[in-house]
XYZ file of C-alpha atoms in Angstrom:
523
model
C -22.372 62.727 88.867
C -24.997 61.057 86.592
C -25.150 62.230 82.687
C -28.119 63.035 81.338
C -29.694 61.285 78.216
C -32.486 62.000 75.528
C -34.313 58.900 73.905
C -33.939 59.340 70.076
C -36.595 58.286 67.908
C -36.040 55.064 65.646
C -33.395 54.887 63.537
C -31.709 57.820 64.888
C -28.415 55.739 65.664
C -28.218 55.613 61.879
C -28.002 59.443 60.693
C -24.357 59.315 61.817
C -23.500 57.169 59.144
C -22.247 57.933 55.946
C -24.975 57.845 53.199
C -22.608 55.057 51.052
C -22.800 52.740 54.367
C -27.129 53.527 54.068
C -27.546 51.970 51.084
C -25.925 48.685 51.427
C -28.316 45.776 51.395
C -27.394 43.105 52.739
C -29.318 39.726 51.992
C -28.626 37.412 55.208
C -30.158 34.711 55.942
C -33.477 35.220 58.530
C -35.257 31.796 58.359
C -36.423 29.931 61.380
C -34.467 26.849 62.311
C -35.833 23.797 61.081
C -35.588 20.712 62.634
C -37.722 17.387 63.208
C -37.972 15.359 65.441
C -37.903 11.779 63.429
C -36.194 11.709 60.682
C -39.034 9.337 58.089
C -41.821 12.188 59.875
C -40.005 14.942 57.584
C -40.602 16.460 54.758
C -37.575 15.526 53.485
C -38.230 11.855 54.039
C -41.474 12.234 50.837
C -38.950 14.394 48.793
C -36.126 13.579 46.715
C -32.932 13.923 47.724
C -31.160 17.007 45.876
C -28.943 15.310 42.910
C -28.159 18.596 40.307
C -28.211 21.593 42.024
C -27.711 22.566 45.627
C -30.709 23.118 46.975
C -31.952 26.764 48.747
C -32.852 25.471 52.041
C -31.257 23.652 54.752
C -31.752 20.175 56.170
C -30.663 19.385 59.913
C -28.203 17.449 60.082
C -29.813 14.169 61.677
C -31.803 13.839 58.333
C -28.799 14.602 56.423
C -26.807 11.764 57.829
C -29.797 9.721 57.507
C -30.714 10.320 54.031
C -26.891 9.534 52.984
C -26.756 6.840 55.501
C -29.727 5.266 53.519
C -28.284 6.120 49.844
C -25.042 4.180 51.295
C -26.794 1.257 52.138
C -27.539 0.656 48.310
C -23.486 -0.257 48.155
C -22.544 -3.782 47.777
C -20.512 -5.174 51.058
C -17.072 -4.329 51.060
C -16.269 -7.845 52.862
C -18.091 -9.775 50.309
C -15.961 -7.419 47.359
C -13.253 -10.341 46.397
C -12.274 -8.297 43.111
C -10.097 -5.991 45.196
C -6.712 -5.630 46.832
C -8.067 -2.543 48.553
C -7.940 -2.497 52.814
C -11.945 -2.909 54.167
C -10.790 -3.651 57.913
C -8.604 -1.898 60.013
C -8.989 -1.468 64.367
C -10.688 0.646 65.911
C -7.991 2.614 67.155
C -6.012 2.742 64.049
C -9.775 4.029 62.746
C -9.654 6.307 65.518
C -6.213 8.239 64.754
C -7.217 8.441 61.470
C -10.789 10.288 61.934
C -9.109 12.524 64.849
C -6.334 13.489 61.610
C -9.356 14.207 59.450
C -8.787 18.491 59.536
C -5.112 18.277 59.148
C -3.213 19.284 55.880
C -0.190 17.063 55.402
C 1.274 20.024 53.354
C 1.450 22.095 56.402
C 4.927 21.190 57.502
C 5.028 24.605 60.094
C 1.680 23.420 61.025
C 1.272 19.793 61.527
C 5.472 19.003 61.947
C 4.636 15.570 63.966
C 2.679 14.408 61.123
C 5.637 14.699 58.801
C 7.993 13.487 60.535
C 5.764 10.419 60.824
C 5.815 10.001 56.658
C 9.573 10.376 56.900
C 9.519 7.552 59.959
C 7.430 5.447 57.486
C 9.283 6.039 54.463
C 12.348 4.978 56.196
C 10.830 1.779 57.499
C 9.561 0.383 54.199
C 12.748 1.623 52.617
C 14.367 -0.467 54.508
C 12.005 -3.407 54.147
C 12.968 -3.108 50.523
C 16.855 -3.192 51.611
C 17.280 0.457 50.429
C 21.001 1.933 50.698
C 20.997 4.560 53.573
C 22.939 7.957 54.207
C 22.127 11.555 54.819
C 25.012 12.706 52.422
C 24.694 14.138 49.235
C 23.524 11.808 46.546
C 23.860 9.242 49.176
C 20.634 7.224 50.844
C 17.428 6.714 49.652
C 14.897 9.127 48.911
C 11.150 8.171 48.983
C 7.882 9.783 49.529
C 4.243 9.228 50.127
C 1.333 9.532 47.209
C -2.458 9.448 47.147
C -2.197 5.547 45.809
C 0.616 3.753 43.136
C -0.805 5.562 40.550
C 0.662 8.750 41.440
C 3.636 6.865 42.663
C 4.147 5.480 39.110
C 3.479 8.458 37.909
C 6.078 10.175 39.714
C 9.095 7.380 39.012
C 8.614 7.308 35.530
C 8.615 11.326 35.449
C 12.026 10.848 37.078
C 12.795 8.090 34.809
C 12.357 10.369 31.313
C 13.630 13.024 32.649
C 16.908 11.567 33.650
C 16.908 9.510 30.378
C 16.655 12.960 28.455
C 19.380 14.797 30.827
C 21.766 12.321 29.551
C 20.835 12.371 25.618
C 21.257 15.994 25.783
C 24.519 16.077 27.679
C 25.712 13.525 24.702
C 24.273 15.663 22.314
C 21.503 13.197 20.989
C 17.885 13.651 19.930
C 15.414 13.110 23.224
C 12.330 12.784 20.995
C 10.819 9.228 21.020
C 11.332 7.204 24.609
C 9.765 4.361 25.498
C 9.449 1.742 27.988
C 9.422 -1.520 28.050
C 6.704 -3.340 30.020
C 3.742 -6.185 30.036
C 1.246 -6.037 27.935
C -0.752 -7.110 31.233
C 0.010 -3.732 33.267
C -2.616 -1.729 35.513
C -4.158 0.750 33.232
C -2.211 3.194 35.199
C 0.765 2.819 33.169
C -1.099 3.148 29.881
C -2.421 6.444 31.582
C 1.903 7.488 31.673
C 2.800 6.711 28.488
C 0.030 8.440 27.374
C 0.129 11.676 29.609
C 3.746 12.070 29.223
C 4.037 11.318 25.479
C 6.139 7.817 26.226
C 6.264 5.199 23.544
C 5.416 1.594 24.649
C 7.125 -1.176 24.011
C 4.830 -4.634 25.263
C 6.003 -8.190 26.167
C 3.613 -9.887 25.578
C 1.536 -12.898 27.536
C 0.969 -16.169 25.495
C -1.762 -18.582 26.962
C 0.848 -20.824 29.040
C 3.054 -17.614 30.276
C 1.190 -14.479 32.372
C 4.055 -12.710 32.854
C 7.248 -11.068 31.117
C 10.079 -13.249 29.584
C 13.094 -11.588 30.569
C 15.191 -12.248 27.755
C 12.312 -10.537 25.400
C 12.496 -7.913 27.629
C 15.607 -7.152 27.276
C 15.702 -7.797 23.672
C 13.120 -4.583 23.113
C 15.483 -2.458 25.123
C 17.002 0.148 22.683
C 19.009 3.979 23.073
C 15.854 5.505 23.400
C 14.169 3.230 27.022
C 13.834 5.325 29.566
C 13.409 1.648 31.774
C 11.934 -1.255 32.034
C 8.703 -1.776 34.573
C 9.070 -4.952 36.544
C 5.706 -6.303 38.209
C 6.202 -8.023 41.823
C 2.583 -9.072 41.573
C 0.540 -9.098 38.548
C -2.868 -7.958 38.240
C -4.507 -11.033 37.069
C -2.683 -13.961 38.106
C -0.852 -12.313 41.077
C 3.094 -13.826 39.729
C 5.835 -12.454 40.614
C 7.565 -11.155 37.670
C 11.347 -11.911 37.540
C 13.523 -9.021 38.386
C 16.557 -10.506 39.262
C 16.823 -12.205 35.895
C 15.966 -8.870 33.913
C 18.261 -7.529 36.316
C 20.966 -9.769 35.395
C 20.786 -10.014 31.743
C 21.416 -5.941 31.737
C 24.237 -6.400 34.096
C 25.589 -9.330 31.430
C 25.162 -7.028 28.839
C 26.366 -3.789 30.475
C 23.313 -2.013 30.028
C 22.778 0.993 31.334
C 18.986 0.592 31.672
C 16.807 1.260 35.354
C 14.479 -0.635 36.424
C 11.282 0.525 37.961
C 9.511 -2.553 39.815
C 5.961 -1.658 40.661
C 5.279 -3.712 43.699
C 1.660 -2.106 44.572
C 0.403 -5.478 45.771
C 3.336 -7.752 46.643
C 5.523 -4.908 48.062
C 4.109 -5.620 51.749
C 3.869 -9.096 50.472
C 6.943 -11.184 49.372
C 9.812 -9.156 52.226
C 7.441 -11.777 55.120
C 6.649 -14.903 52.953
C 9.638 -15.120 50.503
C 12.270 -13.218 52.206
C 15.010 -14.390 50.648
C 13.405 -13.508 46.804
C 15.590 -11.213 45.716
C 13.443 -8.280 43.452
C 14.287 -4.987 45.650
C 17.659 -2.610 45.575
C 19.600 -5.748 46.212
C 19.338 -5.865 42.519
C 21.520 -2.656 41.179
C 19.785 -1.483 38.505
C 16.953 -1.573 40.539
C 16.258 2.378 41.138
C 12.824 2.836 42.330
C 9.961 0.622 43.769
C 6.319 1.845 44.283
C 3.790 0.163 47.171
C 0.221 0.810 47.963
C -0.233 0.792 51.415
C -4.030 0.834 50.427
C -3.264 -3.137 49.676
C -1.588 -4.998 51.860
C -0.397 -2.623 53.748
C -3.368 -2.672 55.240
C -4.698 0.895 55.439
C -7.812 1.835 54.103
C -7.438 3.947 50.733
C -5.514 5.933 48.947
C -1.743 5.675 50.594
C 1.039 4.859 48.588
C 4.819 5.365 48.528
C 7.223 5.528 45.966
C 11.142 5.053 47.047
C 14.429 5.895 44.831
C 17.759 4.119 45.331
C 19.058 7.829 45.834
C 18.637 11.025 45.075
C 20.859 11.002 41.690
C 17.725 8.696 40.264
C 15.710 11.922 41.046
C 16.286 14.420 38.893
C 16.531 17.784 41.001
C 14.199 20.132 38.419
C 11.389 18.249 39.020
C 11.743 18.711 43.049
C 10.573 22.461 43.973
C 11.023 24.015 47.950
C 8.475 25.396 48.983
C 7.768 27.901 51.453
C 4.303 28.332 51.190
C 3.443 27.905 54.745
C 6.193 28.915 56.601
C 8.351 26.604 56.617
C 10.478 25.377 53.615
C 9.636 22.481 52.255
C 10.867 19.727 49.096
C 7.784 19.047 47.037
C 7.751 16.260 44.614
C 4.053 15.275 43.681
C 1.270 15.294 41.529
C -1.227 17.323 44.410
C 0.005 19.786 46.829
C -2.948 19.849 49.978
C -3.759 16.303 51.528
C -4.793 15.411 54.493
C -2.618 13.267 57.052
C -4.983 10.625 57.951
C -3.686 7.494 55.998
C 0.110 8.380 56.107
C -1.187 8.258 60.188
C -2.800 5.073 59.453
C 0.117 3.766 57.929
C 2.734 4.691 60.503
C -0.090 2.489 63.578
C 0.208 -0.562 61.307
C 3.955 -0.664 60.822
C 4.683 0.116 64.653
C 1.411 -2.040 65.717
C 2.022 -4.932 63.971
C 6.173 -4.496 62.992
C 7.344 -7.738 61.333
C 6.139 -10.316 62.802
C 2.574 -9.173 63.057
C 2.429 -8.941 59.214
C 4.235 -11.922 58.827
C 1.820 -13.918 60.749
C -1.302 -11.962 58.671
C 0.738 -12.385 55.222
C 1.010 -16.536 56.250
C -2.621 -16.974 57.067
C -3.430 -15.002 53.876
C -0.962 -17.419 51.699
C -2.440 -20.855 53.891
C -6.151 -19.713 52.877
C -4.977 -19.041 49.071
C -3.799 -22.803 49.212
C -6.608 -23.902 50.657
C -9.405 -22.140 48.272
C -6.837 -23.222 45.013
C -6.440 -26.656 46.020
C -10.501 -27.052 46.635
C -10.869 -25.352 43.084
C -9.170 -27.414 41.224
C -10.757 -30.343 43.341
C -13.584 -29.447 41.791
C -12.338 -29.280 38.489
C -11.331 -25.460 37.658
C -7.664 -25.259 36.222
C -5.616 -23.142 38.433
C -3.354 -19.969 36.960
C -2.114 -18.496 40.217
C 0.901 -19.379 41.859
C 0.862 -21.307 45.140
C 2.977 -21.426 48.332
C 4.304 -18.091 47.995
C 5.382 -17.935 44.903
C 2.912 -15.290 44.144
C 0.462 -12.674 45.882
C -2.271 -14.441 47.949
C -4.754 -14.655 45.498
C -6.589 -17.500 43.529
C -6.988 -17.024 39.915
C -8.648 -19.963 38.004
C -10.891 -20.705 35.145
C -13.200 -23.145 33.795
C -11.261 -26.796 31.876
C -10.603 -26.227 27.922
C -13.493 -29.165 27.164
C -16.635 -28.030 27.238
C -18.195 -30.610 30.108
C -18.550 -30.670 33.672
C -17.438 -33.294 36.425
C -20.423 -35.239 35.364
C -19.789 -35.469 31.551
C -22.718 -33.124 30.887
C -22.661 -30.494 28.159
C -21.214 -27.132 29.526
C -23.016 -23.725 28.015
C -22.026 -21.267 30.440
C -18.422 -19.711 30.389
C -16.766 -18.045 33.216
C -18.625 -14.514 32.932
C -21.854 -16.279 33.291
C -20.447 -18.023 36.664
C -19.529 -14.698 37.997
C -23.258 -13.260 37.029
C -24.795 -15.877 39.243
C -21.979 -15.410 42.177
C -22.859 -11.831 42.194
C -26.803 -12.761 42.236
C -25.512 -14.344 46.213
C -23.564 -11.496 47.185
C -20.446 -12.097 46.044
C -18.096 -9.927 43.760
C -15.899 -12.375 41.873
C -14.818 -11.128 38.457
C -13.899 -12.658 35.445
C -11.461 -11.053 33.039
C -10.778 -11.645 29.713
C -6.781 -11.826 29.497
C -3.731 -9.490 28.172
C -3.626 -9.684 24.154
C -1.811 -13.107 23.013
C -3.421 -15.125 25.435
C -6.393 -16.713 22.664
C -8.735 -14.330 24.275
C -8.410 -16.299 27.304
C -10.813 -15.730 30.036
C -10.493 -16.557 34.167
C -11.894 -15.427 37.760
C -9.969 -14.244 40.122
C -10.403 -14.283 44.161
C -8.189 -11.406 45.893
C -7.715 -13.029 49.615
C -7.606 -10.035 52.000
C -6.636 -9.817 55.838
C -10.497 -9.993 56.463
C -11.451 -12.905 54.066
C -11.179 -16.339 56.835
C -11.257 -19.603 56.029
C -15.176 -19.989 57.288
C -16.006 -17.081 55.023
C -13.312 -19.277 52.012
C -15.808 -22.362 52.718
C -18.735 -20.547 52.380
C -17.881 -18.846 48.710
C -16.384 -22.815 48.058
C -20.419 -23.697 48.699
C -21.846 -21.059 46.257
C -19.842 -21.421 43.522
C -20.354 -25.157 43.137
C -24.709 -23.867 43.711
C -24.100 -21.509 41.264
C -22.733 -23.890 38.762
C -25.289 -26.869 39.718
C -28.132 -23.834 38.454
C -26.094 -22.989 35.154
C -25.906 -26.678 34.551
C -29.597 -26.830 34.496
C -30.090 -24.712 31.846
C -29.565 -24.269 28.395
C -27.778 -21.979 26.259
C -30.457 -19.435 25.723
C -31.825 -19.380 28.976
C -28.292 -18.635 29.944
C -27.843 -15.923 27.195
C -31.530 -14.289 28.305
C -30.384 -14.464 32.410
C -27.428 -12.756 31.695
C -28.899 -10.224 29.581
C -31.227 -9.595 32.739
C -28.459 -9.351 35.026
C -26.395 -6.801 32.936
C -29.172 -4.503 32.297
C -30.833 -4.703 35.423
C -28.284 -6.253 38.323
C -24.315 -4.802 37.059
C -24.121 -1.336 38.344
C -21.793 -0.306 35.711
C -24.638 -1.010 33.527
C -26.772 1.612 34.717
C -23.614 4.380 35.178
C -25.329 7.440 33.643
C -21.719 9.639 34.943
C -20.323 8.397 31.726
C -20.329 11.309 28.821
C -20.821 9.243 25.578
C -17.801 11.196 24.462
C -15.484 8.834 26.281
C -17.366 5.476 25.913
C -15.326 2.884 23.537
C -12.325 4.057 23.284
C -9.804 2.793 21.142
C -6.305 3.628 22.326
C -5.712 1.660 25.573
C -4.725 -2.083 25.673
C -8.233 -3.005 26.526
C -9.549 -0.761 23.663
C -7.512 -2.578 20.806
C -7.164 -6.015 22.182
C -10.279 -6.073 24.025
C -8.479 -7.329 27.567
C -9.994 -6.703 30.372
C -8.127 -3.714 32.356
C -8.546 -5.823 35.947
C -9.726 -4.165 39.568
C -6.970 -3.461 41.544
């Protein structure tokens, strides 16, 4: 049997609804696609590129990439960037596993389970690189997490360190107004940023022109009932030392000190367990209690991965861990940022498996031959050296121009070190100079940061510049120098021409750089 059906007039399918659902109004979107087929043919290619407010149109997505792709290009080359410790090469299949990781949320335990288990896998490997006690018991083992960089990481230990410090004072019925900590005046502005966020007094050992790092009996000597610890640097920002924990280490054991150390080993953390081994700076050293690493560095994965590891979970104060069951699935939570995604923790866990020990010994060797090479050709040509060699520091060249004011030659020098990095940076090259940590007689240097990517070839060829570079400031005198590097700061430096910078915040006055005037150093 067939039905029979009348054809209503327009609209008619809409008198059934209720009046309310009449009058809504929807305004959705009934453009025509857009799209071009070459990208410098568009419109978009004679307009400028949208830098305030999001603009009302679209653009398809070939002249997006495009447009970016071209603002991008603008960057200086990462390869040619010798200020930083930062990763700029890793394989393509590391690159791979990382960009298929891109839409996962590390939080997600219930979600993405693999990828945790792979930071707990990776914070039991470098745990163990750093000779970490082990144990699943209570209070037994190491503890350790990952963290968007060392920042956090520092962060994060010296929360654990005031907290526990101020546990005790109370339990003993004392005042827990007033810590401090004792550390180098030449820190990474991180630690200023703290003491400063977490109301922390600081208490600076100071550099002195012949000494970069700190002197371990001064150190101790500042150490009073109100530390919370004492930061230890396995790598220094600006001359790369190693500063001595075992000593500091020693001296509180001597004195029966009850004082933790916190030994921030962002750059030689992946460094000094292949090269010097046997250096003992790690929890071989008991009052050792937590170390921070960037895996960003030389742990080779692009940025921002650190990790952060404590001795054991009594150095972690259990307030400031929370469980979490967000998700669905209950999780402990100790960090600054709750979503993240799992790319570089994935990163991480290729190049510890991929390359295991003696793959990053053999890249940690080359990287130590090649800062030899580049320091001993220096100060061939007549720079005095600051840096370590052989080992004894992180594979980097730090070096400055001789106390008398004449070249090789005999000829009248005009141009200092800042002027020698202006005219490096003119051929490509970013090679900073830095004026030094307070004490030092304003002391100024360059620095060289030799990464897994920087060869000897591409050594020789920066070896070539720098002596051009100083054969043009030779030629010239001391106001030509002063009017080229005017040019070059106004027109050439980037930071410069930073208009992101509210004139609020410019010249401050309460960091180490803002009263001493050092130079707070790329890391």
């Amino acid at each position: 049997m067939v039905h029979l059906s009348t054809i209503p007039k327009e609209g008619g399918a809409a008198e059934s609804l209720p009046e309310a659902v009449k009058k809504i109004n929807l305004q959705l979107s009934n453009d025509e696609d857009g799209f071009a087929t070459s990208v410098y043919g568009s419109r978009f290619a004679a307009e400028d590129l949208p830098r305030h407010e999001m603009p009302d149109g679209e653009m398809p997505k070939e002249i997006a990439y495009r447009m970016i792709k071209d603002e991008l290009s603008l960057d200086g080359n990462p390869m040619l960037n010798l200020a930083s410790f930062v990763t700029t090469y890793m394989e393509d299949e590391a690159e791979k596993l990382m960009t298929d990781a891109f839409s996962k949320n590390f939080i997600d335990y219930e979600e993405y389970p693999q990828s945790a288990d792979i930071q707990n896998r990776c914070v039991s490997m470098i745990g163990r690189l750093f000779n970490a006690p082990s144990g699943t018991d209570e209070g037994v083992g190491a503890v350790g997490t990952s963290c968007v960089g060392s920042s956090e990481a520092i962060m994060l230990a010296v929360l654990a360190m005031k907290r526990r410090w101020k546990n005790k004072r109370i339990a003993a019925g004392k005042s827990a107004e007033h810590p401090n900590i004792v550390m180098s005046s030449a820190v990474q502005v991180c630690w200023e940023k703290a003491t400063r966020y977490f109301e922390i007094d600081e208490k600076l050992v100071y550099c002195t022109p012949d000494r970069f790092v700190i002197d371990p009996k001064e150190t101790v000597e500042l150490v009073d009932e109100n530390t919370i610890g004492i930061c230890v640097i396995l790598g220094t920002t600006y001359a790369g030392e190693y500063e001595d924990v075992k000593a500091v280490n020693d001296l509180l054991v001597k004195k029966g000190m009850d004082i933790p150390i916190h030994v921030d080993a962002a750059s030689g953390g992946f460094v000094a367990p292949f090269v010097v081994p046997d250096l003992e700076w790690d929890f071989r050293c008991e009052k050792v209690v937590s170390i921070n690493v960037s895996g960003h560095k030389y742990g080779l994965v692009y940025p921002g991965v650190g990790w952060v590891v404590w001795r054991s979970a009594e150095y972690l104060p259990q307030e400031l861990v929370f469980n979490i069951n967000y998700l669905g699935a209950d999780q402990s939570s100790f960090t600054l940022n709750f979503s993240k995604g799992a790319s570089q923790v994935i990163g991480q866990y290729y190049q510890l498996i991929r390359l295991g020990k003696k793959g990053y010994r053999a890249i940690m060797s080359n990287l130590t031959r090649t800062a030899d090479y580049l320091s001993n050709a220096l100060e061939a040509m007549g720079f005095i050296i600051m840096s370590k060699k052989s080992g004894e520091g992180l594979p980097l060249v730090a070096f400055r121009l001789p106390d008398n004011n004449t070249n090789a030659e005999g000829k009248e020098r005009d141009y200092d070190e800042f002027a020698l990095a202006h005219k490096l940076r003119a051929r490509g090259w970013v090679v900073p100079a830095y004026t030094m940590a307070p004490h030092t007689e304003n002391l100024k240097m360059l620095r060289v940061v030799v990464r897994e990517d920087f060869s000897k070839n591409r050594c020789d060829a920066l070896l070539t510049d720098i002596r051009l570079c100083q054969g043009l400031l030779q030629e010239l005198d001391k106001e030509s120098i002063r009017k080229q590097e005017e040019f070059i700061k106004r027109h050439s430096m980037n930071s410069s021409r930073a208009k992101h910078n509210h004139p609020r915040f410019k010249n401050e006055k309460h960091s180490i750089q803002g009263k001493h005037g050092k130079t707070h150093a790329i890391c």
